[in-house]
PDB file of C-alpha atoms in Angstrom:
ATOM      1  CA  VAL A   6     112.307 118.826 -85.723  1.00 76.00           C
ATOM      2  CA  GLY A   7     110.468 116.318 -87.377  1.00 83.00           C
ATOM      3  CA  LEU A   8     111.175 113.398 -85.437  1.00 86.00           C
ATOM      4  CA  GLY A   9     108.584 111.241 -83.406  1.00 88.00           C
ATOM      5  CA  ALA A  10     109.002 111.226 -79.521  1.00 88.00           C
ATOM      6  CA  HIS A  11     106.842 109.873 -76.769  1.00 89.00           C
ATOM      7  CA  LEU A  12     107.108 109.922 -72.848  1.00 90.00           C
ATOM      8  CA  ALA A  13     108.162 106.674 -70.857  1.00 92.00           C
ATOM      9  CA  ALA A  14     107.910 108.476 -67.127  1.00 93.00           C
ATOM     10  CA  LEU A  15     106.923 111.695 -65.582  1.00 92.00           C
ATOM     11  CA  ARG A  16     107.624 112.302 -62.212  1.00 91.00           C
ATOM     12  CA  ARG A  17     106.572 115.404 -60.796  1.00 90.00           C
ATOM     13  CA  THR A  18     109.381 116.750 -57.835  1.00 91.00           C
ATOM     14  CA  ARG A  19     108.021 119.995 -57.042  1.00 88.00           C
ATOM     15  CA  ALA A  20     104.083 121.887 -56.975  1.00 83.00           C
ATOM     16  CA  GLY A  21     105.237 125.376 -55.943  1.00 79.00           C
ATOM     17  CA  GLU A  22     106.884 125.178 -52.552  1.00 80.00           C
ATOM     18  CA  PHE A  23     106.460 121.445 -51.869  1.00 84.00           C
ATOM     19  CA  THR A  24     109.113 119.151 -52.666  1.00 89.00           C
ATOM     20  CA  ILE A  25     108.893 115.425 -53.220  1.00 90.00           C
ATOM     21  CA  ALA A  26     111.414 115.510 -50.665  1.00 89.00           C
ATOM     22  CA  ALA A  27     108.892 116.838 -47.847  1.00 85.00           C
ATOM     23  CA  GLY A  28     106.329 114.038 -49.110  1.00 86.00           C
ATOM     24  CA  ARG A  29     105.352 111.206 -46.834  1.00 87.00           C
ATOM     25  CA  THR A  30     105.037 107.557 -47.713  1.00 89.00           C
ATOM     26  CA  LEU A  31     101.675 105.457 -47.546  1.00 92.00           C
ATOM     27  CA  ASP A  32     103.245 103.380 -44.393  1.00 93.00           C
ATOM     28  CA  GLU A  33     104.596 107.011 -42.865  1.00 90.00           C
ATOM     29  CA  LEU A  34     101.334 108.286 -43.055  1.00 89.00           C
ATOM     30  CA  ARG A  35      99.561 105.132 -41.602  1.00 90.00           C
ATOM     31  CA  ALA A  36     102.125 105.123 -38.575  1.00 91.00           C
ATOM     32  CA  VAL A  37     101.403 108.867 -37.787  1.00 88.00           C
ATOM     33  CA  ALA A  38      97.828 108.140 -37.560  1.00 88.00           C
ATOM     34  CA  GLU A  39      98.034 104.844 -35.622  1.00 89.00           C
ATOM     35  CA  ALA A  40     100.457 107.396 -33.134  1.00 89.00           C
ATOM     36  CA  LYS A  41      97.106 109.932 -33.602  1.00 85.00           C
ATOM     37  CA  SER A  42      99.581 112.860 -34.383  1.00 83.00           C
ATOM     38  CA  ILE A  43      98.222 113.265 -38.295  1.00 81.00           C
ATOM     39  CA  ALA A  44      97.368 116.773 -37.083  1.00 80.00           C
ATOM     40  CA  GLN A  45     101.022 117.495 -36.973  1.00 81.00           C
ATOM     41  CA  THR A  46     101.749 116.287 -40.423  1.00 82.00           C
ATOM     42  CA  ILE A  47      99.058 117.782 -42.659  1.00 83.00           C
ATOM     43  CA  VAL A  48      99.849 121.332 -43.930  1.00 85.00           C
ATOM     44  CA  PRO A  49      97.197 123.754 -42.743  1.00 87.00           C
ATOM     45  CA  PRO A  50      95.155 125.069 -45.927  1.00 89.00           C
ATOM     46  CA  ASP A  51      96.187 128.729 -45.112  1.00 91.00           C
ATOM     47  CA  ALA A  52      99.807 127.737 -45.333  1.00 89.00           C
ATOM     48  CA  VAL A  53      99.600 126.083 -48.662  1.00 89.00           C
ATOM     49  CA  LEU A  54      97.914 129.041 -50.422  1.00 93.00           C
ATOM     50  CA  ALA A  55     100.399 131.486 -48.722  1.00 91.00           C
ATOM     51  CA  HIS A  56     101.087 133.030 -52.127  1.00 92.00           C
ATOM     52  CA  LEU A  57      97.928 134.517 -52.201  1.00 95.00           C
ATOM     53  CA  PRO A  58      97.663 137.762 -49.773  1.00 95.00           C
ATOM     54  CA  ALA A  59      95.586 137.464 -46.862  1.00 95.00           C
ATOM     55  CA  ILE A  60      92.383 139.458 -46.150  1.00 96.00           C
ATOM     56  CA  ASP A  61      91.690 138.832 -41.535  1.00 95.00           C
ATOM     57  CA  LEU A  62      87.821 139.420 -41.270  1.00 96.00           C
ATOM     58  CA  ASN A  63      85.988 140.297 -38.326  1.00 96.00           C
ATOM     59  CA  GLU A  64      83.329 138.071 -36.764  1.00 96.00           C
ATOM     60  CA  ARG A  65      80.338 139.569 -38.845  1.00 97.00           C
ATOM     61  CA  ASN A  66      82.375 139.436 -41.899  1.00 97.00           C
ATOM     62  CA  VAL A  67      83.462 135.636 -41.458  1.00 97.00           C
ATOM     63  CA  LYS A  68      79.810 134.820 -41.094  1.00 96.00           C
ATOM     64  CA  ARG A  69      78.813 136.898 -44.321  1.00 97.00           C
ATOM     65  CA  VAL A  70      81.363 134.806 -46.506  1.00 97.00           C
ATOM     66  CA  MET A  71      80.587 131.689 -44.793  1.00 96.00           C
ATOM     67  CA  ASN A  72      77.072 132.725 -46.189  1.00 96.00           C
ATOM     68  CA  GLY A  73      79.253 132.896 -49.661  1.00 95.00           C
ATOM     69  CA  LEU A  74      78.377 136.897 -49.558  1.00 96.00           C
ATOM     70  CA  ALA A  75      80.637 139.169 -50.399  1.00 96.00           C
ATOM     71  CA  VAL A  76      82.182 141.369 -47.168  1.00 96.00           C
ATOM     72  CA  GLU A  77      83.548 145.122 -48.175  1.00 95.00           C
ATOM     73  CA  ILE A  78      87.056 145.477 -48.042  1.00 91.00           C
ATOM     74  CA  ASP A  79      89.209 148.753 -48.637  1.00 86.00           C
ATOM     75  CA  SER A  80      92.393 147.271 -49.872  1.00 86.00           C
ATOM     76  CA  ASN A  81      95.622 148.040 -52.221  1.00 88.00           C
ATOM     77  CA  HIS A  82      95.023 144.473 -53.901  1.00 88.00           C
ATOM     78  CA  GLU A  83      94.517 144.408 -57.448  1.00 90.00           C
ATOM     79  CA  HIS A  84      91.392 144.043 -59.477  1.00 92.00           C
ATOM     80  CA  ASP A  85      90.479 140.230 -59.731  1.00 94.00           C
ATOM     81  CA  GLN A  86      92.930 139.227 -57.608  1.00 95.00           C
ATOM     82  CA  ARG A  87      92.392 136.034 -55.429  1.00 97.00           C
ATOM     83  CA  VAL A  88      93.023 136.062 -51.852  1.00 97.00           C
ATOM     84  CA  ARG A  89      92.508 134.151 -48.736  1.00 97.00           C
ATOM     85  CA  LEU A  90      89.615 135.270 -46.473  1.00 97.00           C
ATOM     86  CA  ARG A  91      90.768 134.490 -42.800  1.00 96.00           C
ATOM     87  CA  ASP A  92      88.977 134.409 -39.347  1.00 95.00           C
ATOM     88  CA  ARG A  93      90.367 136.483 -36.451  1.00 94.00           C
ATOM     89  CA  ALA A  94      92.260 133.503 -35.441  1.00 94.00           C
ATOM     90  CA  GLY A  95      94.535 133.029 -38.877  1.00 92.00           C
ATOM     91  CA  GLU A  96      92.343 130.253 -40.054  1.00 94.00           C
ATOM     92  CA  LEU A  97      91.305 130.179 -43.513  1.00 96.00           C
ATOM     93  CA  VAL A  98      87.888 130.016 -43.911  1.00 97.00           C
ATOM     94  CA  ALA A  99      87.689 130.836 -47.956  1.00 97.00           C
ATOM     95  CA  VAL A 100      89.197 132.174 -51.348  1.00 97.00           C
ATOM     96  CA  GLY A 101      87.603 134.732 -52.913  1.00 97.00           C
ATOM     97  CA  THR A 102      88.327 137.262 -55.585  1.00 97.00           C
ATOM     98  CA  TYR A 103      89.183 141.383 -54.641  1.00 96.00           C
ATOM     99  CA  ASP A 104      86.858 143.573 -57.158  1.00 95.00           C
ATOM    100  CA  THR A 105      88.575 147.026 -56.711  1.00 93.00           C
ATOM    101  CA  GLU A 106      85.521 148.742 -58.300  1.00 93.00           C
ATOM    102  CA  ARG A 107      83.220 147.822 -54.962  1.00 93.00           C
ATOM    103  CA  LYS A 108      86.580 147.661 -52.933  1.00 94.00           C
ATOM    104  CA  SER A 109      85.004 144.249 -51.721  1.00 95.00           C
ATOM    105  CA  ALA A 110      85.968 140.346 -51.763  1.00 96.00           C
ATOM    106  CA  HIS A 111      83.759 138.256 -53.098  1.00 97.00           C
ATOM    107  CA  PRO A 112      84.355 134.322 -51.846  1.00 97.00           C
ATOM    108  CA  ASP A 113      84.531 131.793 -54.568  1.00 97.00           C
ATOM    109  CA  VAL A 114      85.063 128.907 -52.383  1.00 96.00           C
ATOM    110  CA  VAL A 115      84.401 128.377 -48.431  1.00 96.00           C
ATOM    111  CA  LEU A 116      85.822 126.101 -46.483  1.00 93.00           C
ATOM    112  CA  GLY A 117      84.457 124.921 -43.135  1.00 72.00           C
ATOM    113  CA  ALA A 118      80.684 124.384 -41.912  1.00 60.00           C
TER     114      ALA A 118
END
């Protein structure tokens, strides 16, 4: 067009499935924290990553993943697809990458201790 331009303001109203309408103000968060009910307000990490396919692990594989080791998983996921790695309770323990050639998932980000 050949015209100069600038941006005066930018406001993100959505990030994936999360909308600004679902957001909390600092005052609301302070009140929730004082009421000791913060757990009801925080979105669990597994829910945040719900767009990624999940792989539920047995106890042995959870230990391997927590140590940063790949686990053998025979799955129909695509090669190099990002996956959620969860324990038996459905809690997110890691985010990893699925390898179709090795039929394994390697943790890239491990959560927890």
